Coordinates of C-alpha atoms in Angstrom, one line a residue:
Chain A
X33 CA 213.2 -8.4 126.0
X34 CA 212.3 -9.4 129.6
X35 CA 212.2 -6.4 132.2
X36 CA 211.6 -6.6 135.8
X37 CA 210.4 -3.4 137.9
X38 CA 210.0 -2.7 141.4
X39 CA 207.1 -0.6 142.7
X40 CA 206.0 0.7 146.2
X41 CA 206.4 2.9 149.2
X42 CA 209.0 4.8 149.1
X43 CA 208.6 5.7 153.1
X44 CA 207.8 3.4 156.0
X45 CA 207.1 4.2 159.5
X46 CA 209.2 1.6 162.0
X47 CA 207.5 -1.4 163.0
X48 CA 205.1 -1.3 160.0
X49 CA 205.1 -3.6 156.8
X50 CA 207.3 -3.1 153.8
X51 CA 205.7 -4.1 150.6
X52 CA 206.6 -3.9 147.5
X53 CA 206.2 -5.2 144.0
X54 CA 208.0 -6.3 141.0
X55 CA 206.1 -6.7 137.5
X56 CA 207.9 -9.1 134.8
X57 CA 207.0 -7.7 130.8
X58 CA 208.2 -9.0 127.9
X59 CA 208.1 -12.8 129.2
X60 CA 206.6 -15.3 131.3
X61 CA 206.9 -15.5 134.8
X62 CA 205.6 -19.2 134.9
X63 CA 209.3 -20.0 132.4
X64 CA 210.3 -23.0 134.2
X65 CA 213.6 -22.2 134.3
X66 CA 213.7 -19.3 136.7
X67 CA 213.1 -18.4 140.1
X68 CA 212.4 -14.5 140.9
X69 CA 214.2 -12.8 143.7
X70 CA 214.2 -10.0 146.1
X71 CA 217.8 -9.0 147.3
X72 CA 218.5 -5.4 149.1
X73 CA 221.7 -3.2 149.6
X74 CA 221.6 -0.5 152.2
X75 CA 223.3 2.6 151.4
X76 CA 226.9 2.2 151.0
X77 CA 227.0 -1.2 151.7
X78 CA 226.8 -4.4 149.8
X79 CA 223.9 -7.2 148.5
X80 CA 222.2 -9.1 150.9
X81 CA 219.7 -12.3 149.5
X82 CA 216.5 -12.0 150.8
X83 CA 214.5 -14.7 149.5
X84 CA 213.3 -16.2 145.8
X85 CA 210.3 -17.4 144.9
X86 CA 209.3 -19.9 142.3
X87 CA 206.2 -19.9 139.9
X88 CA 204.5 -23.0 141.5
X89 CA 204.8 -20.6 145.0
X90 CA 207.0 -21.8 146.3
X91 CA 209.8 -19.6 148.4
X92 CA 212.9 -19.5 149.9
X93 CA 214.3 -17.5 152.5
X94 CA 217.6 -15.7 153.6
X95 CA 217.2 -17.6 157.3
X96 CA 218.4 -13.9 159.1
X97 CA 214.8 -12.7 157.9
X98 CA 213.2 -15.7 157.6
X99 CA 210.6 -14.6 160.7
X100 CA 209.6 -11.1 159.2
X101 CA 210.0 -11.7 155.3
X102 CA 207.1 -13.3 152.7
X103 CA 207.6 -13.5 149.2
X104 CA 204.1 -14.3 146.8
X105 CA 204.0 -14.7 143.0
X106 CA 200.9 -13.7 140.8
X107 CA 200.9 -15.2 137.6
X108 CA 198.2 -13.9 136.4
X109 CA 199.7 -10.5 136.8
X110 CA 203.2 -11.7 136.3
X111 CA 203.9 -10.2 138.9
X112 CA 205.8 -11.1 142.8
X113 CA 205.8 -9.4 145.5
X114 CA 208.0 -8.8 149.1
X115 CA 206.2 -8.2 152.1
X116 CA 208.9 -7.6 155.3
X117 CA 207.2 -6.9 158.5
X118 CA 208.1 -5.0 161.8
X119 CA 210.9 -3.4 159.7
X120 CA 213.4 -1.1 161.5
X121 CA 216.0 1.7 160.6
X122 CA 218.3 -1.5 159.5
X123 CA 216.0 -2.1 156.5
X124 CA 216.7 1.1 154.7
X125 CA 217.5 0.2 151.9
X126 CA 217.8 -0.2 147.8
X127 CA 215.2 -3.0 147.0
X128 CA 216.1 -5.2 143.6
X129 CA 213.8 -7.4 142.4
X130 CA 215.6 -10.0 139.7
X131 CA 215.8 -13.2 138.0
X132 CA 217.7 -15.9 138.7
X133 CA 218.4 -19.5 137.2
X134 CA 217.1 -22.8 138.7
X135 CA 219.9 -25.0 138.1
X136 CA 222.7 -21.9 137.8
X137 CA 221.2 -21.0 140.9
X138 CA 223.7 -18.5 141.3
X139 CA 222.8 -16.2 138.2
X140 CA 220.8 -13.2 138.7
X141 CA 221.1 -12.7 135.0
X142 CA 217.9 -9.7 134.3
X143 CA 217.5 -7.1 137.5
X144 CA 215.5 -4.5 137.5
X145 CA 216.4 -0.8 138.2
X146 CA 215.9 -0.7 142.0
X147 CA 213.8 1.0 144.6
X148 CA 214.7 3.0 147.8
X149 CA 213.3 2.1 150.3
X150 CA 213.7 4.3 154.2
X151 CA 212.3 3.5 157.4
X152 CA 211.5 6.8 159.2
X153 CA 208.9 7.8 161.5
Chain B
X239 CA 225.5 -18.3 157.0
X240 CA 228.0 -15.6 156.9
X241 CA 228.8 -13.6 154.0
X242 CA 231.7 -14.4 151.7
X243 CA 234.6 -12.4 152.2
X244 CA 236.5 -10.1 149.9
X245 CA 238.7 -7.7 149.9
X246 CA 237.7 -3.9 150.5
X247 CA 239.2 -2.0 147.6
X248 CA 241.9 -3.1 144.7
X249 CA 243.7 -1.0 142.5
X250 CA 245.6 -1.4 139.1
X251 CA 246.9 0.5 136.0
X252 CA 245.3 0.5 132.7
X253 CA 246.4 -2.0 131.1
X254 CA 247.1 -4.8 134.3
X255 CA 245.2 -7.7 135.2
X256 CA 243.9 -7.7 138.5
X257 CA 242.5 -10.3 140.1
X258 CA 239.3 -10.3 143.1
X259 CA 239.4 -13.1 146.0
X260 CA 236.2 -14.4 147.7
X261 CA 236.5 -16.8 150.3
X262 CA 233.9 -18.9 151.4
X263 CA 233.3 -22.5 153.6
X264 CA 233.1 -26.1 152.5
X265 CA 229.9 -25.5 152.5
X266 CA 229.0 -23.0 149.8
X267 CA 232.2 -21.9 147.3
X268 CA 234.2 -25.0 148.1
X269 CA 231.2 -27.5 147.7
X270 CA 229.1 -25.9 144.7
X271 CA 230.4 -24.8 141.6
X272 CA 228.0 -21.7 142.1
X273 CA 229.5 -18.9 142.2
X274 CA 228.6 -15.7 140.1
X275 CA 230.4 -12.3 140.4
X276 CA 228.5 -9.0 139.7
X277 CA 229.6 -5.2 138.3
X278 CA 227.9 -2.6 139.6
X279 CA 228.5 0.9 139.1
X280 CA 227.0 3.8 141.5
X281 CA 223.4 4.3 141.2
X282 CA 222.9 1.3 139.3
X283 CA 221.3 -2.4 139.3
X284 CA 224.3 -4.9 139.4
X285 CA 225.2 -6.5 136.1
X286 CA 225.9 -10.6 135.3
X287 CA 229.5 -10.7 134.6
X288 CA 230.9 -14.8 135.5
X289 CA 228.2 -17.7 136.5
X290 CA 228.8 -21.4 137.6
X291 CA 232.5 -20.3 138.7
X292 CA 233.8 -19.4 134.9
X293 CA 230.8 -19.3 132.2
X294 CA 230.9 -16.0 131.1
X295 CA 226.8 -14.8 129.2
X296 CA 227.0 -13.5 126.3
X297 CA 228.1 -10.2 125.8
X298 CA 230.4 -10.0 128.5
X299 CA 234.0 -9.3 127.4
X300 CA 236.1 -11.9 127.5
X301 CA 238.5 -9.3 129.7
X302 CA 236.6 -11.1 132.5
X303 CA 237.8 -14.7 134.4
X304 CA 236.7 -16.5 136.9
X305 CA 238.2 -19.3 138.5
X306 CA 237.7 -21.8 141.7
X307 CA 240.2 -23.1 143.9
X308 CA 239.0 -25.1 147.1
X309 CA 236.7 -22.5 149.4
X310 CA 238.2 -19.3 147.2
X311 CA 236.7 -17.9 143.9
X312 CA 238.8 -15.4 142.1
X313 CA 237.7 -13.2 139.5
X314 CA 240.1 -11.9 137.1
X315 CA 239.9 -8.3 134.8
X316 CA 242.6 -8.0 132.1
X317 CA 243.0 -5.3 130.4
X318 CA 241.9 -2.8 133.1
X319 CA 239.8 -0.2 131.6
X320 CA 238.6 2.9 133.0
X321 CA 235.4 1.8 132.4
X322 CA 235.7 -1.4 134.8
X323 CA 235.7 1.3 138.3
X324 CA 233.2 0.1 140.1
X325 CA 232.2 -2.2 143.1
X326 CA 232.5 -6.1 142.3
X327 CA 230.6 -8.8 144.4
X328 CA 230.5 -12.7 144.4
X329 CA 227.6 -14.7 145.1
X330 CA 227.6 -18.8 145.9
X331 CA 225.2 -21.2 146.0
X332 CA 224.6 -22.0 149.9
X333 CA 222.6 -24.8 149.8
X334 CA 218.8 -25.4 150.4
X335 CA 217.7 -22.8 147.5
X336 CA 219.9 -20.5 149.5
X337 CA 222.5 -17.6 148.3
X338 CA 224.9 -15.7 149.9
X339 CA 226.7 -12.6 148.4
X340 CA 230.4 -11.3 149.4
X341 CA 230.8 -7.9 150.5
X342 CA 232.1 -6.3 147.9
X343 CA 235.5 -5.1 146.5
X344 CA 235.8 -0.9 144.6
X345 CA 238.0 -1.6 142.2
X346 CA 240.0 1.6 141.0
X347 CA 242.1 2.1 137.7
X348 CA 244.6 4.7 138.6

């Protein structure tokens, strides 16, 4: 069945770029049905949206990172990726990449395991 | 957009039904009928538990409601099990291929 997993850095110096990737198997990442998305939870605290991209490219954005945050897709690859620039001690955090409907907008029905992420120089 | 709002922790016996508010505007829970709710134990990826306000996906136990009433989505657990400890979050629709998540409620079976 479809799997989704995160990969990266697990370290990032402040003011640098966060990048990370999430790699789809066991589908297709072009399904029409779905966009892919990126949503983060700092430790002890709760989800935060940060933005969901679509296989045609194109993305949406949580508007509180809009500035700083770029999500790509690479079909060939099935793969997307998050790129989150000038991060800060703020964006420490548990990285989910995940699957979500386009019509039940709403349902982030596959997720994949999670990566921690910590900004420290 | 601010997030939605729930409440920090809720308790129950096994056995009780408790039920999870999350209170939103006009212009995401009260305008969409959007809203998903999430289970998500400690150290884990959240799980799909209630989409488009009350579809459950298959597999889910039926031990699990959701509801709507103007800006506030509820989500019910019957039955409380051990098992259902954990943190529970909603999620709406906000508009413009946006979402917005609540902040979470620990639920603990005493």
């Amino acid at each position: 069945q479809l799997q989704l997993q995160e990969s990266g850095p697990g370290l990032v110096k402040p003011s640098e770029t966060l990048s990370l990737t999430c790699t789809v198997s066991g589908g297709s990442i072009s399904n029409s049905n779905y966009f892919w998305g990126w949503i983060r939870q700092p430790p002890g605290k709760g989800l935060e949206w940060i933005g969901s991209i679509y296989y045609t490219e194109k993305a949406y954005y949580n508007a509180s990172l809009k500035s700083r945050v770029s999500i790509s897709v690479d079909t060939s690859k099935t793969q997307f990726s998050l790129r989150l620039n000038s991060v800060t001690a703020t964006d420490t955090a548990v990285y989910f990449c995940a699957r979500h409907h386009l019509i039940s907008y709403d349902a982030f029905d596959i997720w994949g395991q999670g990566t921690m992420v910590t900004v420290s120089s | 957009q601010s997030g939605l709002t729930q409440p920090a922790s809720v308790s129950g016996s096994p056995g009780q039904s408790i039920t999870i508010s999350c209170i939103g505007t006009s212009s995401d829970v009260g305008y969409y009928n959007y809203v998903s709710w999430y289970q998500q134990h400690p150290g884990k990826a959240p799980i799909l538990l209630v989409y488009d306000v009350n579809q459950r996906p298959s597999g889910v136990s039926s031990r699990f409601s959701g509801s709507k009433s103007a800006n506030t989505a509820s989500l019910t657990i019957s039955g409380l099990q051990a098992e259902d400890a954990a943190d529970y979050y909603c999620c709406s629709y906000g508009g413009s291929s946006t979402v917005i998540f609540g902040g979470g409620t620990k639920v603990t079976v005493l």
